[in-house]
GROMACS .gro file of C-alpha atoms in nm:
model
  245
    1UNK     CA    1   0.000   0.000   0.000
    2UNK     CA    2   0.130   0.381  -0.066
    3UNK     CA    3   0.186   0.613   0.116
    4UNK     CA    4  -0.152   0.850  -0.049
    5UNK     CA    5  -0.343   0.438  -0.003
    6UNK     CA    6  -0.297   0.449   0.373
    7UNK     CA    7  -0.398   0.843   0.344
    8UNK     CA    8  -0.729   0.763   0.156
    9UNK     CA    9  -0.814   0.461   0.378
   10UNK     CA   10  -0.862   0.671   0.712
   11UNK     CA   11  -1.149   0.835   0.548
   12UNK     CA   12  -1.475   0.594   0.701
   13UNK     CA   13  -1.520   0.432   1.001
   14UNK     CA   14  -1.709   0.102   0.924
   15UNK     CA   15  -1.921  -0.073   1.157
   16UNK     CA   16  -1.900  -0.469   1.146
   17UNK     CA   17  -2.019  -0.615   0.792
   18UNK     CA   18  -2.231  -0.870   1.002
   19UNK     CA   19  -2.022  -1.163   0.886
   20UNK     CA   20  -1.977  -1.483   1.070
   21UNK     CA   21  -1.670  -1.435   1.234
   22UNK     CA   22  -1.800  -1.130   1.394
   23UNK     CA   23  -2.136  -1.306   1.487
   24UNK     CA   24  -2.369  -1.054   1.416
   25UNK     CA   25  -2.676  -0.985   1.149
   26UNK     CA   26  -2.635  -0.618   1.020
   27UNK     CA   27  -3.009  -0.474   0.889
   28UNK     CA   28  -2.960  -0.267   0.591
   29UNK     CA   29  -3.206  -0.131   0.339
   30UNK     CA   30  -3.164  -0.445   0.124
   31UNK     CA   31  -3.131  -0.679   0.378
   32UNK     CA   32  -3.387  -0.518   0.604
   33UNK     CA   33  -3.566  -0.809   0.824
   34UNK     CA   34  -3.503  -1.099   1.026
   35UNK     CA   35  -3.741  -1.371   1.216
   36UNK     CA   36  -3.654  -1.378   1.566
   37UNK     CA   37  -3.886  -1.679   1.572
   38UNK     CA   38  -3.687  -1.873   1.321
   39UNK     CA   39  -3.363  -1.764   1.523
   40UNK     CA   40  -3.500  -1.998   1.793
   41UNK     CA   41  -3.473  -1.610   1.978
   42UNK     CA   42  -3.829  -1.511   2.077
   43UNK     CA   43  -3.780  -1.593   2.438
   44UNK     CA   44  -3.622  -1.455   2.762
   45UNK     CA   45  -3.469  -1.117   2.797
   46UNK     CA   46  -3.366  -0.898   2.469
   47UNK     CA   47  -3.139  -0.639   2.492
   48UNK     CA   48  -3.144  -0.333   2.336
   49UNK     CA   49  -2.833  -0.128   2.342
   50UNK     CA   50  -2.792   0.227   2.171
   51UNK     CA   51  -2.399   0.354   2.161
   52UNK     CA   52  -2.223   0.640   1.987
   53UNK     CA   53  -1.932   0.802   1.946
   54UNK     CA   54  -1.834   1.165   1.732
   55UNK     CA   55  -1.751   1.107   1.368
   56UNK     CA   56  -1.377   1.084   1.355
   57UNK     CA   57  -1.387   1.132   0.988
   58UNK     CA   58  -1.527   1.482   1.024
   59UNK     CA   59  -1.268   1.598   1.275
   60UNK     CA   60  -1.005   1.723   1.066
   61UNK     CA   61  -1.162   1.652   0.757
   62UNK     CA   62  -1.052   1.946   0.581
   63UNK     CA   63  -0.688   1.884   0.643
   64UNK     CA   64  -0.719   1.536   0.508
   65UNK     CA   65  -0.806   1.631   0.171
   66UNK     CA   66  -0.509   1.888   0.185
   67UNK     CA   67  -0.318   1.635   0.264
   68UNK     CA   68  -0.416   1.398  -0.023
   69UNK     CA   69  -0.274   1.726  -0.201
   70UNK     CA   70  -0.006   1.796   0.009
   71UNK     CA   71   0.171   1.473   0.101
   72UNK     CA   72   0.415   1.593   0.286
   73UNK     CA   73   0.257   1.856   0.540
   74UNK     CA   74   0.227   1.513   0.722
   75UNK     CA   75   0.523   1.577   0.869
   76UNK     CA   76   0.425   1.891   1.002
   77UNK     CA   77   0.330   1.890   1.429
   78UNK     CA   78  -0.023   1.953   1.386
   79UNK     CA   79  -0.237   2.198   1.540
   80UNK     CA   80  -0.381   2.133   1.863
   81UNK     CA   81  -0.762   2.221   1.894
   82UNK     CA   82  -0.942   2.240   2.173
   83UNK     CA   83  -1.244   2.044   2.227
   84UNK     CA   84  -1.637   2.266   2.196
   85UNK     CA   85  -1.904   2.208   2.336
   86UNK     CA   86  -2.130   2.136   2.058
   87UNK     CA   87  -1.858   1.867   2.012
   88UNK     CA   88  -1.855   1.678   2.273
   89UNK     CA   89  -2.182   1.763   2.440
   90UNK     CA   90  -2.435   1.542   2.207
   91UNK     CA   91  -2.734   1.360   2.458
   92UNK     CA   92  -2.884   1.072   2.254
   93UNK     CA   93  -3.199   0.904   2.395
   94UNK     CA   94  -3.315   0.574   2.364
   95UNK     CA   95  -3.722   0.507   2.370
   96UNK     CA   96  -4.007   0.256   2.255
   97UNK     CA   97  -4.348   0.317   2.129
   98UNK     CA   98  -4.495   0.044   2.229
   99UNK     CA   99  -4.881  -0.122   2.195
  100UNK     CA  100  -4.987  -0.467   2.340
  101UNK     CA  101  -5.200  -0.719   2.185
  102UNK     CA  102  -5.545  -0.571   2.405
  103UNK     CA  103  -5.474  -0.219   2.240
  104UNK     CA  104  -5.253  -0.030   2.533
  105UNK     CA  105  -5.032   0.180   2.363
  106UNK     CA  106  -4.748   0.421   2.550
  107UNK     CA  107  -4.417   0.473   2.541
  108UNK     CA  108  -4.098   0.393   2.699
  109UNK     CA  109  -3.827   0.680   2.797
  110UNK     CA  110  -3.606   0.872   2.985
  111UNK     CA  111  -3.859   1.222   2.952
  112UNK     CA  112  -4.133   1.191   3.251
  113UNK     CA  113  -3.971   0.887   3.419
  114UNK     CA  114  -4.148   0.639   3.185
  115UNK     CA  115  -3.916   0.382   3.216
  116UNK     CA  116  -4.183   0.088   3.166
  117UNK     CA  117  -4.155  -0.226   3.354
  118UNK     CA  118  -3.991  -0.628   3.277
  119UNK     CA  119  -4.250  -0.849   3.431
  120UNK     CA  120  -4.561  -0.644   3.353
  121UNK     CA  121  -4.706  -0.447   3.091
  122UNK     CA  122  -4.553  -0.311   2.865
  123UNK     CA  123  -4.314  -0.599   2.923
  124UNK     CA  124  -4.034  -0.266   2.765
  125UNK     CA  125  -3.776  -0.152   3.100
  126UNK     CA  126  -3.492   0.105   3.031
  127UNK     CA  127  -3.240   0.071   3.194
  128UNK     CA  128  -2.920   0.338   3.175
  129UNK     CA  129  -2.890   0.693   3.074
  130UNK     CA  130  -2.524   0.811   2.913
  131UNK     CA  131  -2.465   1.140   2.755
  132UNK     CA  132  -2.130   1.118   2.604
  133UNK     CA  133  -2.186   0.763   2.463
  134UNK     CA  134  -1.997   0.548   2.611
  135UNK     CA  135  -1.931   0.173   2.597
  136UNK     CA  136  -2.198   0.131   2.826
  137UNK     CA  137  -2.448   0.342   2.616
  138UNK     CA  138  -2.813   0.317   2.696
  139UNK     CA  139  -2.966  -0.023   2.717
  140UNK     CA  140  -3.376  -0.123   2.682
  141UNK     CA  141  -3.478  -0.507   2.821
  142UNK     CA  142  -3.804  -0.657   2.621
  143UNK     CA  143  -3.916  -0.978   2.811
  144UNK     CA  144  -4.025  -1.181   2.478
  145UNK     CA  145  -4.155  -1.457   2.705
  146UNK     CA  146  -4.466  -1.237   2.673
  147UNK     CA  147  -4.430  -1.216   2.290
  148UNK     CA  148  -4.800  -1.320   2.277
  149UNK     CA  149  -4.918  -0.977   2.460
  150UNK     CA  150  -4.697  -0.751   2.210
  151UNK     CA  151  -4.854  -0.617   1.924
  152UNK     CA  152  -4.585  -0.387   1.838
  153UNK     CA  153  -4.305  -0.200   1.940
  154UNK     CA  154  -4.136   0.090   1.781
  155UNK     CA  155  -3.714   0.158   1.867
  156UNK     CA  156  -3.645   0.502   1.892
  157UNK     CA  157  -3.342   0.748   1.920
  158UNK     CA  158  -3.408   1.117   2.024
  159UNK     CA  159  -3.164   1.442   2.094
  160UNK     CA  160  -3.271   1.548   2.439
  161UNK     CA  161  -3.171   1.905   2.423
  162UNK     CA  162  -3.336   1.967   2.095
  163UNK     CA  163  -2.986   2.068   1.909
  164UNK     CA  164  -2.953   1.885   1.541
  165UNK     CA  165  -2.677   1.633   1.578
  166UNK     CA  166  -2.735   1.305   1.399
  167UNK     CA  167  -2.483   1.427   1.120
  168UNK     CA  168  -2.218   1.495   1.360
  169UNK     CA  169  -2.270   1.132   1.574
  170UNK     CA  170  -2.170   0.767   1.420
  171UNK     CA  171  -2.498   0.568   1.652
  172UNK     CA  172  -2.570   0.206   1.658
  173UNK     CA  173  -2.829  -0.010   1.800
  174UNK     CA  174  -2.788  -0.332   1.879
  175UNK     CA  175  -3.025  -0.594   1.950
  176UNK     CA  176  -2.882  -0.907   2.172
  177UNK     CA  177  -3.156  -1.219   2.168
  178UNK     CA  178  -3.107  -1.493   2.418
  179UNK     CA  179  -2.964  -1.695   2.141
  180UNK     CA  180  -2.807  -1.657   1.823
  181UNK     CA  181  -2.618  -1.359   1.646
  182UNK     CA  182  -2.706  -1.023   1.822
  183UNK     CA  183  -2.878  -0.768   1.534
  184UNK     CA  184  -2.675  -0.467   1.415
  185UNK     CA  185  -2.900  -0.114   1.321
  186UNK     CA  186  -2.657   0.128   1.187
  187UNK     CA  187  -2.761   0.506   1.218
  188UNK     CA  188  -2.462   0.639   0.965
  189UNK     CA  189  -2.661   0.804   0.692
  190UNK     CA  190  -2.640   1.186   0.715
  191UNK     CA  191  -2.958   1.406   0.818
  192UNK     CA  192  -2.780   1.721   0.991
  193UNK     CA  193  -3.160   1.888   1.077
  194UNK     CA  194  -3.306   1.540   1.217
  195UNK     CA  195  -3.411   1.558   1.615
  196UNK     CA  196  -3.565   1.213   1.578
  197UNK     CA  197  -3.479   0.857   1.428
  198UNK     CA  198  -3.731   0.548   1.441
  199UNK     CA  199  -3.448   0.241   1.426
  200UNK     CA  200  -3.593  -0.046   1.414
  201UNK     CA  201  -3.970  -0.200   1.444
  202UNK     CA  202  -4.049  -0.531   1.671
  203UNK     CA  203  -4.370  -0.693   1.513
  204UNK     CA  204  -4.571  -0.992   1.604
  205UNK     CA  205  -4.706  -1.091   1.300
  206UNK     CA  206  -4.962  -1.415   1.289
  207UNK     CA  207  -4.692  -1.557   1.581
  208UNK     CA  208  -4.392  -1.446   1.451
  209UNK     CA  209  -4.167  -1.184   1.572
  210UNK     CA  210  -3.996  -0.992   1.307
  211UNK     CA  211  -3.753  -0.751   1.360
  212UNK     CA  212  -3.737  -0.499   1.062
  213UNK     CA  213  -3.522  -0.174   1.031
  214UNK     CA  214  -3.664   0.165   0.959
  215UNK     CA  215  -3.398   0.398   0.996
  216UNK     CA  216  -3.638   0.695   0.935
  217UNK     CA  217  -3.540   1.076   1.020
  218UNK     CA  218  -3.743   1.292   1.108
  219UNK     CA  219  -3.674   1.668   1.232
  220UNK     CA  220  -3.936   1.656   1.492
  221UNK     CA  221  -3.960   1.425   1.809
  222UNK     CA  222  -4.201   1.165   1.940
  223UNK     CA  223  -4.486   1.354   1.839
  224UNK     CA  224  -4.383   1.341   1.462
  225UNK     CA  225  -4.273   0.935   1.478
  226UNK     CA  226  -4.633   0.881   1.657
  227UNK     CA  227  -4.787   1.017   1.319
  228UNK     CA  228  -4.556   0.858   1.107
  229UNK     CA  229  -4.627   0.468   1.266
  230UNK     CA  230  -5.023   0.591   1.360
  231UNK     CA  231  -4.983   0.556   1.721
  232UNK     CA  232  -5.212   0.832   1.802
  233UNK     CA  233  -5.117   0.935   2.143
  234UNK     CA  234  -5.134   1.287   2.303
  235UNK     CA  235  -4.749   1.413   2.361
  236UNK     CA  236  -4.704   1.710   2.537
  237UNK     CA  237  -4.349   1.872   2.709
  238UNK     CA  238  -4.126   1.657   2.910
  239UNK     CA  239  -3.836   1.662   3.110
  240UNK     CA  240  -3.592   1.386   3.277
  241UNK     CA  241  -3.528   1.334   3.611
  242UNK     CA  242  -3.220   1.555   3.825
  243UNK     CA  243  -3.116   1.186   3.861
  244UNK     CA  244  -3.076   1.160   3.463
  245UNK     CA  245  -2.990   1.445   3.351
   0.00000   0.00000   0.00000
């Protein structure tokens, strides 16, 4: 490899191609459903994990393409730059739209305390609040041995203080079944105006839970993804807890 090769190849940060040495299914927008049920999957605890990191390929950016130019300002010390606050300081939320086989709909997330409950309805619990998106992340439990009281459920990501970020963030969700492969959602295409993302939907269909990826923008918040899915709930202002904020 030369010297520009190496150069060009810093450019993207991939996430893992979903292959079998890395045991993991990736959802994209051709290969945009799987069958839990098939998986042998649809019972115990899932876990639903959202993580995130700043886009290392925008940091700098600028320079790299000078340097595809330039080859050898490379070997001069470069700048150091301070780290801003709209940076570093990027709050992503994790929440469900859920609605249960007798018609109870609701929603699961950090805003009002609604952080739903394991062993009774809506069978959704959340579990874990990070704002600088950390290994950790935020993490959702949905107790599928009650598969036959879930209708639906809707996997969403939010910005809690309302400031555009999505472009500037490299997200992933990550579903981990009881058994089999755990189920990559990538959030990597660019809407720099988007406050809202609906990731992936959790449907019992005749039975059969299918997990399907949505991956749909939009630049309001739950209010707008209720429309979008037809949840028709009433949304009005909320805020988290001291304890999560």
């Amino acid at each position: 490899m030369g010297f520009l090769d190496g150069l060009r190849g810093g450019r993207e940060v991939h996430f893992d191609s979903g292959s079998a040495a890395s045991n993991a299914i990736e959802l994209t927008k051709r290969h945009n459903r799987v069958s839990l049920t098939k998986q042998g999957a649809a019972t115990g605890n899932l876990r639903v994990n959202l993580t995130w990191r700043m886009r290392t390929s925008d940091i700098g950016g600028s320079q790299r393409e000078s340097l595809l130019r330039h080859p050898f300002k490379a070997l001069k010390p470069p700048e150091v730059l301070g780290h801003s606050q709209s940076m570093v300081n990027v709050d992503l939320d994790l929440g469900c739209l859920y609605e249960l086989a007798d018609g109870t709909k609701g929603v699961v997330q950090p805003l009002g305390g609604l952080l739903g409950d394991v062993n009774a309805p809506p069978y959704v619990k959340l579990s874990g609040d990070d704002r600088f998106g950390s290994a950790s992340g935020e993490t959702m439990y949905v107790n599928l041995d009650h598969r036959d009281q879930i209708k639906r459920l809707l996997v969403f990501v939010y910005i809690y203080d309302q400031t555009p970020a999505f472009d500037r963030t490299h997200a992933i969700v990550t579903l981990y079944p009881s058994n089999g492969p755990r189920i990559e959602i990538g959030l990597d295409e660019r809407h720099p105006q988007a406050r809202s993302c609906a990731v992936v939907m959790i449907e019992n269909v005749k039975g059969e839970l299918i997990v399907r990826r949505e991956v749909q923008f939009v630049y309001g918040f739950q209010g707008e993804l209720d429309r979008l899915y037809g949840w028709g709930l009433q949304w009005g202002r909320g805020y988290k807890s001291k304890a999560d904020r």
